[in-house]
Coordinates of C-alpha atoms (C1' of nucleotides) in Angstrom, one line a residue:
Chain A
M1 CA 27.8 14.9 -102.8
R2 CA 30.9 15.7 -104.7
S3 CA 29.5 19.0 -105.9
S4 CA 28.8 20.1 -102.4
Q5 CA 32.3 19.0 -101.3
K6 CA 33.6 21.3 -104.1
K7 CA 32.1 24.3 -102.3
N8 CA 35.0 24.1 -99.8
T9 CA 37.0 26.6 -101.6
F10 CA 39.6 28.5 -99.7
A11 CA 37.3 31.5 -99.4
T12 CA 34.3 29.5 -98.3
V13 CA 36.2 27.5 -95.7
K14 CA 38.0 30.6 -94.4
S15 CA 34.8 32.5 -94.0
K16 CA 33.2 29.6 -92.1
L17 CA 36.2 29.5 -89.8
I18 CA 36.0 33.3 -89.2
M19 CA 32.3 32.9 -88.6
I20 CA 32.9 30.2 -86.0
Q21 CA 35.8 32.0 -84.4
E22 CA 33.7 35.1 -84.1
E23 CA 30.9 33.1 -82.6
N24 CA 33.3 31.7 -80.1
T25 CA 34.8 35.0 -79.0
S26 CA 32.0 37.4 -79.1
L27 CA 28.4 37.5 -78.1
N28 CA 27.5 33.9 -78.3
F29 CA 30.8 32.3 -77.2
D30 CA 30.0 28.9 -75.8
P31 CA 31.7 27.9 -72.6
H32 CA 32.3 24.3 -71.9
V33 CA 29.8 22.7 -69.5
S34 CA 30.9 20.3 -66.9
V35 CA 29.3 18.4 -64.0
D36 CA 31.2 18.1 -60.7
C37 CA 30.1 15.9 -57.8
V38 CA 30.6 16.7 -54.2
I39 CA 30.3 13.2 -52.8
L40 CA 30.1 13.1 -49.1
G41 CA 30.3 10.2 -46.7
F42 CA 30.7 9.6 -43.0
D43 CA 33.1 7.1 -41.5
G44 CA 31.7 7.1 -37.9
E45 CA 34.1 9.9 -37.0
S46 CA 34.3 12.5 -39.6
L47 CA 32.6 13.9 -42.7
K48 CA 34.6 13.0 -45.8
V49 CA 34.5 14.1 -49.4
L50 CA 35.6 11.9 -52.3
L51 CA 38.3 13.5 -54.4
S52 CA 40.1 12.2 -57.4
R53 CA 43.8 12.6 -57.9
Q54 CA 45.1 13.5 -61.3
G55 CA 48.7 12.5 -62.0
E56 CA 51.5 12.1 -59.5
E57 CA 51.4 12.7 -55.8
D58 CA 54.6 14.6 -56.1
P59 CA 54.3 17.7 -53.9
N60 CA 56.2 19.7 -56.5
C61 CA 53.7 18.7 -59.1
Q62 CA 53.0 21.5 -61.6
Y63 CA 49.3 21.5 -61.1
N64 CA 46.8 21.0 -58.3
S65 CA 46.2 17.3 -58.6
L66 CA 43.3 16.9 -56.3
K67 CA 39.8 17.8 -57.5
L68 CA 36.2 16.9 -57.3
P69 CA 35.2 14.0 -59.5
G70 CA 33.5 15.4 -62.6
R71 CA 33.8 15.7 -66.4
L72 CA 32.6 17.6 -69.3
L73 CA 28.9 17.0 -70.2
Y74 CA 28.4 14.6 -73.0
A75 CA 26.2 15.4 -76.0
N76 CA 22.5 14.4 -75.4
E77 CA 23.1 13.8 -71.7
D78 CA 20.9 15.4 -69.1
L79 CA 22.7 17.1 -66.2
D80 CA 21.3 14.7 -63.6
E81 CA 22.3 11.7 -65.8
A82 CA 25.9 12.9 -65.9
A83 CA 26.0 13.3 -62.2
E84 CA 24.5 9.8 -61.7
D85 CA 27.1 8.4 -64.2
I86 CA 30.0 10.0 -62.4
L87 CA 28.7 8.7 -59.1
N88 CA 28.3 5.2 -60.4
Q89 CA 31.7 5.1 -62.0
L90 CA 33.1 5.8 -58.5
T91 CA 30.9 4.0 -56.1
G92 CA 28.9 1.4 -58.1
S93 CA 25.2 1.6 -58.2
Q94 CA 24.5 1.4 -54.5
N95 CA 21.9 3.6 -52.9
H96 CA 22.7 7.3 -52.7
Y97 CA 21.2 10.7 -52.5
V98 CA 22.0 13.1 -55.3
R99 CA 20.7 16.5 -56.1
Q100 CA 21.8 19.4 -58.1
F101 CA 23.4 22.1 -56.0
R102 CA 24.4 25.1 -58.0
A103 CA 26.1 26.3 -61.2
F104 CA 29.5 27.9 -60.9
G105 CA 30.5 30.0 -63.9
S106 CA 33.0 32.7 -63.0
P107 CA 35.1 33.4 -66.0
T108 CA 38.2 33.3 -63.8
R109 CA 37.5 30.0 -62.2
T110 CA 39.8 28.2 -64.6
S111 CA 42.5 30.8 -64.8
N112 CA 44.9 29.6 -62.1
P113 CA 48.1 28.8 -64.0
K114 CA 48.4 25.3 -62.4
D115 CA 44.8 24.5 -63.4
V116 CA 45.3 25.8 -67.0
K117 CA 48.3 23.5 -67.3
W118 CA 46.3 20.5 -66.1
L119 CA 43.4 21.3 -68.4
E120 CA 45.7 21.6 -71.5
N121 CA 47.3 18.3 -70.5
A122 CA 44.1 16.4 -69.8
I123 CA 41.7 17.7 -72.4
K124 CA 44.1 18.3 -75.2
Q125 CA 42.5 21.5 -76.3
K126 CA 42.5 25.1 -75.4
I127 CA 39.9 25.7 -72.7
G128 CA 38.6 29.2 -72.4
R129 CA 36.1 28.7 -69.8
I130 CA 34.1 26.1 -68.0
V131 CA 30.7 26.5 -66.4
T132 CA 30.2 23.7 -64.0
I133 CA 27.0 22.3 -62.5
A134 CA 27.9 21.1 -59.0
Y135 CA 26.0 18.2 -57.5
L136 CA 25.6 17.3 -53.8
S137 CA 25.5 13.6 -53.1
L138 CA 25.6 11.4 -50.0
V139 CA 26.8 7.9 -50.1
R140 CA 27.9 5.2 -47.7
I141 CA 31.6 4.8 -47.3
N142 CA 32.7 1.2 -47.9
N143 CA 35.5 -0.7 -49.4
R144 CA 34.0 -0.8 -52.9
T145 CA 33.9 2.9 -52.9
H146 CA 37.6 3.1 -53.4
R147 CA 37.5 2.6 -57.2
S148 CA 39.6 4.2 -59.8
F149 CA 37.8 6.7 -61.9
A150 CA 38.9 7.3 -65.5
G151 CA 42.3 5.9 -64.6
H152 CA 42.7 8.2 -61.6
D153 CA 42.6 7.3 -57.9
A154 CA 39.8 8.4 -55.8
A155 CA 40.0 8.6 -52.1
W156 CA 38.1 10.0 -49.1
Y157 CA 39.4 13.2 -47.4
K158 CA 38.2 14.8 -44.2
V159 CA 36.3 17.9 -45.0
N160 CA 37.9 19.7 -42.1
E161 CA 41.4 19.1 -43.3
L162 CA 41.4 19.6 -47.0
P163 CA 44.5 20.5 -48.9
D164 CA 44.4 22.9 -51.8
L165 CA 42.2 21.8 -54.6
A166 CA 42.0 22.5 -58.3
F167 CA 39.9 25.4 -59.7
D168 CA 37.2 26.7 -57.2
H169 CA 36.6 23.3 -55.9
S170 CA 37.4 24.2 -52.3
F171 CA 34.9 27.0 -52.5
I172 CA 32.3 24.7 -54.0
I173 CA 32.8 22.2 -51.1
S174 CA 32.4 24.9 -48.5
E175 CA 29.2 26.1 -50.1
V176 CA 27.9 22.5 -50.2
L177 CA 28.7 22.0 -46.6
K178 CA 26.5 25.0 -45.7
E179 CA 23.7 23.5 -47.7
L180 CA 24.2 20.2 -46.0
E181 CA 23.5 21.8 -42.6
V182 CA 20.2 23.2 -44.0
L183 CA 19.4 19.8 -45.4
S184 CA 20.0 18.0 -42.1
E185 CA 17.4 20.2 -40.5
Q186 CA 14.8 20.0 -43.3
Q187 CA 15.2 16.5 -44.6
P188 CA 17.1 14.6 -41.9
H189 CA 16.1 11.3 -43.5
V190 CA 18.4 11.8 -46.5
L191 CA 21.4 11.7 -44.2
F192 CA 20.9 8.0 -43.7
E193 CA 22.5 7.3 -47.1
M194 CA 25.8 8.0 -45.3
L195 CA 25.3 5.5 -42.5
P196 CA 25.7 1.7 -42.6
P197 CA 22.5 -0.4 -42.6
K198 CA 22.8 -0.9 -38.9
F199 CA 24.1 2.0 -36.8
T200 CA 24.2 3.0 -33.1
A201 CA 22.8 6.2 -31.6
L202 CA 26.3 7.5 -31.1
Q203 CA 27.1 7.2 -34.8
L204 CA 23.9 9.0 -35.7
R205 CA 24.6 11.7 -33.2
R206 CA 28.3 12.2 -34.3
M207 CA 27.2 12.6 -37.9
H208 CA 24.7 15.3 -36.9
E209 CA 27.3 17.0 -34.8
Q210 CA 29.8 17.0 -37.6
I211 CA 27.3 18.5 -39.9
C212 CA 25.9 21.2 -37.6
G213 CA 29.3 21.9 -36.1
R214 CA 28.4 21.7 -32.4
D215 CA 27.8 19.1 -29.7
L216 CA 24.3 17.9 -29.2
D217 CA 22.7 17.0 -26.0
V218 CA 22.4 13.2 -25.7
R219 CA 19.0 13.0 -24.2
N220 CA 17.4 15.6 -26.3
F221 CA 18.9 14.0 -29.4
S222 CA 17.4 10.6 -28.4
K223 CA 14.0 12.1 -28.0
L224 CA 14.1 14.1 -31.2
I225 CA 15.7 11.6 -33.5
L226 CA 15.4 8.1 -32.2
N227 CA 11.7 8.5 -31.7
K228 CA 11.1 9.3 -35.4
P229 CA 8.9 6.6 -37.0
Y230 CA 11.5 6.0 -39.7
I231 CA 14.2 5.0 -37.2
V232 CA 13.5 1.5 -35.9
P233 CA 15.4 -0.2 -33.1
L234 CA 16.8 -3.7 -33.8
D235 CA 17.3 -6.5 -31.3
E236 CA 21.0 -6.4 -31.9
W237 CA 23.7 -4.9 -29.8
E238 CA 27.4 -4.2 -30.1
Q239 CA 29.7 -7.1 -29.4
N240 CA 32.9 -7.2 -27.5
V241 CA 33.0 -3.6 -26.4
S242 CA 34.5 -2.7 -23.0
H243 CA 31.4 -1.0 -21.8
R244 CA 27.7 -1.4 -22.0
A245 CA 26.9 -2.5 -25.5
A246 CA 25.0 0.0 -27.7
R247 CA 21.9 -0.9 -29.5
Y248 CA 21.7 -1.0 -33.3
Y249 CA 19.0 0.9 -35.2
K250 CA 18.0 0.8 -38.9
F251 CA 16.5 3.3 -41.2
Q252 CA 13.0 2.4 -42.3
S253 CA 12.3 4.3 -45.5
G254 CA 8.6 3.3 -45.6
K255 CA 6.8 6.2 -43.9
L256 CA 9.1 9.1 -43.2
K257 CA 6.7 11.6 -41.6
I258 CA 9.0 14.0 -39.8
Chain B
M1 CA 51.9 40.7 -88.7
R2 CA 51.8 40.0 -92.4
S3 CA 53.8 36.9 -92.1
S4 CA 51.5 35.4 -89.5
Q5 CA 48.5 36.2 -91.7
K6 CA 50.1 34.2 -94.5
K7 CA 49.9 31.1 -92.4
N8 CA 46.2 30.9 -93.2
T9 CA 46.7 28.6 -96.2
F10 CA 43.8 26.6 -97.4
A11 CA 45.0 23.4 -95.6
T12 CA 45.7 25.1 -92.4
V13 CA 42.4 26.9 -92.3
K14 CA 40.5 23.8 -93.3
S15 CA 42.1 21.7 -90.7
K16 CA 41.2 24.2 -88.1
L17 CA 37.6 24.2 -89.2
I18 CA 37.5 20.4 -89.0
M19 CA 39.0 20.5 -85.6
I20 CA 36.4 23.0 -84.4
Q21 CA 33.6 21.1 -86.0
E22 CA 34.7 17.8 -84.4
E23 CA 35.0 19.5 -81.1
N24 CA 31.4 20.7 -81.5
T25 CA 29.9 17.3 -82.4
S26 CA 31.7 14.7 -80.5
L27 CA 32.3 13.8 -76.9
N28 CA 33.0 17.2 -75.7
F29 CA 30.3 18.9 -77.6
D30 CA 29.6 22.2 -76.0
P31 CA 26.0 23.1 -75.4
H32 CA 25.1 26.8 -75.4
V33 CA 24.7 28.3 -72.0
S34 CA 21.9 30.8 -71.3
V35 CA 20.7 32.6 -68.3
D36 CA 16.9 33.0 -67.7
C37 CA 15.3 35.1 -65.0
V38 CA 12.1 34.3 -63.2
I39 CA 11.3 37.8 -62.2
L40 CA 8.4 37.9 -59.7
G41 CA 6.4 40.8 -58.4
F42 CA 3.2 41.4 -56.4
D43 CA 0.6 44.0 -57.4
G44 CA -1.3 43.9 -54.1
E45 CA -3.6 41.1 -55.3
S46 CA -1.6 38.5 -57.2
L47 CA 1.9 37.2 -57.7
K48 CA 3.0 38.0 -61.2
V49 CA 5.9 37.0 -63.4
L50 CA 7.6 39.1 -66.0
L51 CA 7.5 37.5 -69.4
S52 CA 8.9 38.8 -72.7
R53 CA 7.0 38.4 -75.9
Q54 CA 8.9 37.5 -79.0
G55 CA 7.2 38.5 -82.3
E56 CA 3.5 38.9 -83.0
E57 CA 0.7 38.3 -80.7
D58 CA -1.0 36.3 -83.4
P59 CA -2.6 33.2 -81.8
N60 CA -1.7 31.3 -85.0
C61 CA 1.9 32.3 -84.5
Q62 CA 4.2 29.5 -85.4
Y63 CA 6.2 29.5 -82.2
N64 CA 5.5 30.0 -78.5
S65 CA 6.0 33.7 -78.3
L66 CA 6.0 34.1 -74.5
K67 CA 9.1 33.2 -72.6
L68 CA 11.2 34.1 -69.6
P69 CA 13.5 37.0 -70.1
G70 CA 17.0 35.7 -70.7
R71 CA 19.8 35.3 -73.2
L72 CA 22.9 33.4 -74.1
L73 CA 25.8 34.0 -71.8
Y74 CA 28.4 36.5 -73.0
A75 CA 32.1 35.7 -73.1
N76 CA 33.9 36.7 -69.9
E77 CA 30.6 37.3 -68.1
D78 CA 29.8 35.7 -64.7
L79 CA 26.5 34.0 -64.4
D80 CA 25.3 36.4 -61.7
E81 CA 26.4 39.3 -63.8
A82 CA 24.3 38.1 -66.7
A83 CA 21.3 37.8 -64.5
E84 CA 21.8 41.3 -63.1
D85 CA 22.2 42.6 -66.6
I86 CA 19.0 41.0 -67.8
L87 CA 17.2 42.4 -64.8
N88 CA 18.5 45.9 -65.3
Q89 CA 17.6 45.9 -68.9
L90 CA 14.0 45.2 -67.9
T91 CA 13.5 47.0 -64.7
G92 CA 16.2 49.7 -64.4
S93 CA 18.6 49.5 -61.5
Q94 CA 16.1 49.7 -58.6
N95 CA 16.5 47.4 -55.6
H96 CA 15.8 43.8 -56.1
Y97 CA 16.6 40.4 -54.8
V98 CA 18.3 38.0 -57.2
R99 CA 19.7 34.6 -56.6
Q100 CA 20.7 31.6 -58.7
F101 CA 18.0 29.0 -58.6
R102 CA 18.9 25.9 -60.7
A103 CA 20.4 24.8 -64.0
F104 CA 18.1 23.1 -66.5
G105 CA 19.9 21.1 -69.1
S106 CA 17.7 18.3 -70.5
P107 CA 18.7 17.6 -74.1
T108 CA 15.1 17.7 -75.1
R109 CA 14.2 21.0 -73.5
T110 CA 14.7 22.8 -76.8
S111 CA 13.2 20.2 -79.1
N112 CA 9.6 21.4 -79.3
P113 CA 9.2 22.3 -83.1
K114 CA 7.7 25.7 -82.3
D115 CA 10.7 26.5 -80.1
V116 CA 13.2 25.3 -82.7
K117 CA 11.6 27.5 -85.2
W118 CA 11.9 30.5 -82.9
L119 CA 15.5 29.7 -82.1
E120 CA 16.5 29.4 -85.7
N121 CA 14.8 32.7 -86.4
A122 CA 16.2 34.6 -83.4
I123 CA 19.7 33.3 -83.1
K124 CA 20.4 32.7 -86.8
Q125 CA 22.4 29.6 -86.2
K126 CA 21.6 26.0 -85.6
I127 CA 21.1 25.4 -81.9
G128 CA 21.6 21.8 -80.7
R129 CA 21.1 22.3 -77.1
I130 CA 21.0 25.0 -74.4
V131 CA 21.8 24.5 -70.8
T132 CA 20.2 27.4 -68.9
I133 CA 20.9 28.7 -65.5
A134 CA 17.6 30.0 -64.0
Y135 CA 17.6 32.9 -61.6
L136 CA 14.9 33.8 -59.1
S137 CA 14.4 37.5 -58.5
L138 CA 11.9 39.6 -56.7
V139 CA 11.2 43.2 -57.8
R140 CA 8.7 45.9 -57.1
I141 CA 6.1 46.3 -59.9
N142 CA 5.9 49.9 -61.0
N143 CA 5.3 51.7 -64.2
R144 CA 9.0 51.9 -65.2
T145 CA 9.1 48.1 -65.1
H146 CA 7.2 47.8 -68.3
R147 CA 10.2 48.4 -70.5
S148 CA 11.0 46.8 -73.8
F149 CA 13.7 44.2 -73.7
A150 CA 16.0 43.7 -76.7
G151 CA 13.2 45.1 -78.9
H152 CA 10.5 42.8 -77.4
D153 CA 7.7 43.7 -75.1
A154 CA 7.8 42.6 -71.5
A155 CA 4.7 42.4 -69.3
W156 CA 3.5 41.0 -66.0
Y157 CA 1.4 37.8 -66.0
K158 CA -0.4 36.2 -63.0
V159 CA 1.4 33.1 -62.1
N160 CA -1.9 31.3 -61.5
E161 CA -3.1 31.9 -65.0
L162 CA -0.1 31.4 -67.3
P163 CA -0.5 30.5 -70.9
D164 CA 1.8 28.1 -72.7
L165 CA 5.4 29.3 -72.6
A166 CA 8.4 28.4 -74.7
F167 CA 10.8 25.6 -73.9
D168 CA 10.5 24.3 -70.3
H169 CA 9.8 27.8 -69.0
S170 CA 6.4 26.8 -67.4
F171 CA 8.2 24.1 -65.5
I172 CA 11.0 26.4 -64.4
I173 CA 8.4 28.8 -63.0
S174 CA 6.6 26.2 -61.1
E175 CA 9.8 25.0 -59.6
V176 CA 10.7 28.6 -58.6
L177 CA 7.3 29.1 -57.0
K178 CA 8.0 26.1 -54.7
E179 CA 11.3 27.6 -53.8
L180 CA 9.6 30.9 -53.1
E181 CA 7.4 29.2 -50.5
V182 CA 10.5 27.9 -48.7
L183 CA 12.2 31.3 -49.0
S184 CA 9.2 33.1 -47.4
E185 CA 9.6 31.0 -44.3
Q186 CA 13.3 31.1 -44.0
Q187 CA 14.1 34.6 -45.2
P188 CA 10.8 36.5 -45.0
H189 CA 12.6 39.8 -45.3
V190 CA 13.6 39.3 -48.9
L191 CA 9.9 39.4 -49.8
F192 CA 9.8 43.1 -49.1
E193 CA 11.5 43.7 -52.5
M194 CA 8.1 43.1 -54.0
L195 CA 6.2 45.6 -51.9
P196 CA 6.0 49.4 -52.3
P197 CA 8.0 51.5 -49.8
K198 CA 4.8 51.9 -47.7
F199 CA 2.4 49.1 -47.4
T200 CA -0.5 48.0 -45.3
A201 CA -0.8 44.9 -43.2
L202 CA -3.4 43.6 -45.6
Q203 CA -1.0 43.9 -48.6
L204 CA 1.7 42.1 -46.6
R205 CA -0.6 39.3 -45.6
R206 CA -2.1 38.9 -49.1
M207 CA 1.4 38.5 -50.4
H208 CA 2.2 35.8 -47.9
E209 CA -1.1 34.1 -48.7
Q210 CA -0.4 34.1 -52.4
I211 CA 3.0 32.5 -51.8
C212 CA 2.0 29.8 -49.3
G213 CA -1.3 29.2 -51.1
R214 CA -3.6 29.3 -48.1
D215 CA -5.4 31.9 -45.9
L216 CA -3.6 33.2 -42.9
D217 CA -5.1 34.1 -39.6
V218 CA -5.2 37.9 -39.2
R219 CA -4.3 38.0 -35.6
N220 CA -1.5 35.5 -35.6
F221 CA -0.1 37.1 -38.7
S222 CA 0.0 40.4 -37.0
K223 CA 1.9 39.0 -34.0
L224 CA 4.4 37.0 -36.1
I225 CA 5.1 39.5 -38.8
L226 CA 4.2 43.0 -37.7
N227 CA 6.2 42.7 -34.5
K228 CA 9.4 41.9 -36.3
P229 CA 12.0 44.6 -35.6
Y230 CA 12.5 45.2 -39.4
I231 CA 8.9 46.2 -39.9
V232 CA 8.3 49.6 -38.6
P233 CA 4.9 51.3 -38.3
L234 CA 4.6 54.8 -39.9
D235 CA 2.3 57.7 -38.7
E236 CA 0.5 57.5 -42.0
W237 CA -2.8 56.0 -42.8
E238 CA -4.8 55.2 -45.9
Q239 CA -6.8 58.1 -47.4
N240 CA -10.4 58.2 -48.7
V241 CA -11.3 54.6 -48.0
S242 CA -14.9 53.8 -47.1
H243 CA -13.9 52.0 -44.0
R244 CA -11.4 52.4 -41.2
A245 CA -8.1 53.5 -42.7
A246 CA -5.3 51.0 -42.5
R247 CA -1.9 52.0 -41.1
Y248 CA 1.2 52.1 -43.3
Y249 CA 4.4 50.2 -42.5
K250 CA 7.8 50.3 -44.0
F251 CA 10.6 47.8 -44.1
Q252 CA 13.7 48.8 -42.1
S253 CA 16.6 46.9 -43.6
G254 CA 19.0 47.9 -40.7
K255 CA 18.7 45.0 -38.3
L256 CA 16.8 42.1 -39.5
K257 CA 17.1 39.7 -36.7
I258 CA 14.3 37.3 -37.3
Chain C
dC1 C1' -27.2 53.5 -39.0
dC2 C1' -25.1 50.4 -42.0
dA3 C1' -21.4 48.2 -44.6
dA4 C1' -16.6 47.1 -44.8
dA5 C1' -12.3 46.4 -43.3
dA6 C1' -9.0 47.5 -39.2
dG7 C1' -7.2 46.3 -35.1
dT8 C1' -6.4 43.8 -30.9
dG9 C1' -5.5 39.2 -26.4
dT10 C1' -6.1 34.9 -24.3
dT11 C1' -5.7 30.1 -23.9
dA12 C1' -4.3 25.4 -25.0
dA13 C1' -1.1 22.4 -27.2
dA14 C1' 3.2 21.3 -29.1
dG15 C1' 7.9 21.6 -29.3
dT16 C1' 12.4 22.9 -27.5
dT17 C1' 16.0 23.3 -24.0
dA18 C1' 18.5 22.4 -19.9
dC19 C1' 19.9 19.3 -16.7
dA20 C1' 22.0 14.3 -13.5
dC21 C1' 22.0 9.8 -12.3
dC22 C1' 22.1 4.7 -12.7
dC23 C1' 23.3 0.6 -15.9
dA24 C1' 26.0 -2.9 -18.4
dT25 C1' 30.4 -4.6 -19.8
dG26 C1' 35.5 -5.7 -20.1
dT27 C1' 39.7 -5.4 -17.7
Chain D
dA1 C1' 36.3 -2.3 -8.2
dC2 C1' 36.9 0.8 -11.7
dA3 C1' 36.7 2.9 -16.2
dT4 C1' 34.0 3.6 -20.2
dG5 C1' 30.3 4.8 -22.6
dG6 C1' 24.8 3.5 -22.8
dG7 C1' 20.6 4.8 -21.6
dT8 C1' 16.7 7.3 -19.6
dG9 C1' 12.7 11.6 -17.4
dT10 C1' 11.1 16.0 -15.8
dA11 C1' 10.3 20.8 -15.5
dA12 C1' 10.7 25.5 -17.5
dC13 C1' 10.3 28.0 -21.4
dT14 C1' 9.1 29.2 -26.2
dT15 C1' 6.5 28.8 -30.2
dT16 C1' 2.3 27.9 -32.6
dA17 C1' -2.7 27.6 -33.4
dA18 C1' -7.4 28.5 -32.6
dC19 C1' -10.7 31.7 -31.8
dA20 C1' -14.5 36.9 -31.6
dC21 C1' -15.4 41.3 -30.6
dT22 C1' -14.9 46.4 -30.8
dT23 C1' -13.3 50.5 -33.7
dT24 C1' -13.1 53.6 -37.5
dT25 C1' -14.7 55.6 -41.7
dG26 C1' -17.7 56.8 -45.9
dG27 C1' -22.0 56.5 -47.8

DNA sequence: CCAAAAGTGTTAAAGTTACACCCATGT
DNA sequence: ACATGGGTGTAACTTTAACACTTTTGG
């Protein structure tokens, strides 16, 4: 033991340092790897995305304080595990849909001066570059969802009215929203993760309208969606509404033949 | 200049080394990031994937010598750039389709002893973990494509008859093939990157059959595909075939309304 | 004239779109 | 009674799937 310690002469240590520095700046430079989650929900009116706020709400703040929830990847952690963990930290372990979306690795994605400032402050080390793996997830908005995450507040924001976000997070969200439109056509059943256990036809239709960005015909929508075997009508109706009460439906995950 | 050099005292250098080592082994341990390309082609009969062979063809070789072409990400290089570069190294700068597919980052994906052996041999440093960003690309198979890549041979292999591959590359390919089936339905025009400039209806149909894994009706296929505006018939026919000569078509990338 | 692959149309079924009126409830 | 949103059906059109015979060419 001792004898191996003794090998740390100035020359040896310095050569190791140079080796590592070269490694970090040349061919095999290793970027940091992070996982960011685009967590989407629907409140009956609008599509919303869960963002975490870093630091003060001061509008003169020196860095972009709103960002997607995410963090650097831990050692020995799978990408999917990291995404699940981030999600659970924020929303508890309720049901949700989560899927890898895409990696974003532009060398300039962390170069905005405001973001550099934040990174240096938050991570306490010089960050050259971060390759992030973005995840798309769909959850139900409820009160428990407003949890703090790593000491920072998380809150829901309408996807149509987003302020400036850190890094390329605005871009990532816009790409995810395009993907969501595809998803709503190909696997409409995953969208039910965003609805309450009981929902009306109107809620269901509004959600689809928000996602595909246009109004849908009421009658055609009923035929196409409400007749699916995985949507079952309940013997419950709205209460105390000043018009004919709407029926409630539930999602039956059993057989989801489309 | 000189005075700043002098700051590299033993203590300073050693503390830097420790800092870097800690950074590499604790919470924010940084995995290596690589880009691997699933390069697909069609030879008129079968779907094929371009694999690179590392080292000898000896069946008793100590490591899995066939793998997807790929490499670690360079500093200041975008993910898409890396994929394009890998592709160009192998195939020249002909037309091709290339798109990010998915990141694979299981901590155990590099733990097969054969693969560890190869990594140590090839990269000359201890590799804890590699997160790879897999790309899907479609190219035309021609003679120029059989290039060497970083000193290793590359060759086409039928996707239905693949031998064991290094790491999780067999899995990555199988996932990409599922994606290709989706792609062939949603953006059938990208498939033309795999066909020669002139092709017959039979070649086109065989390609689709290989991708979707079942036989297609000749007449329906003609109606659905050959009538697309982006497929234009030529006044050329096969020569010297012992049956009625088939017409050649070309792909017109101008207006690809589906 | 035979073998081998090319080329071509019709019909039935399913799915999609467009469109308008009466119903139930609270005020 | 009225204002508000709930709920329902039909007809035209488009898309998909199933299916068989004649044509061209070389040997």
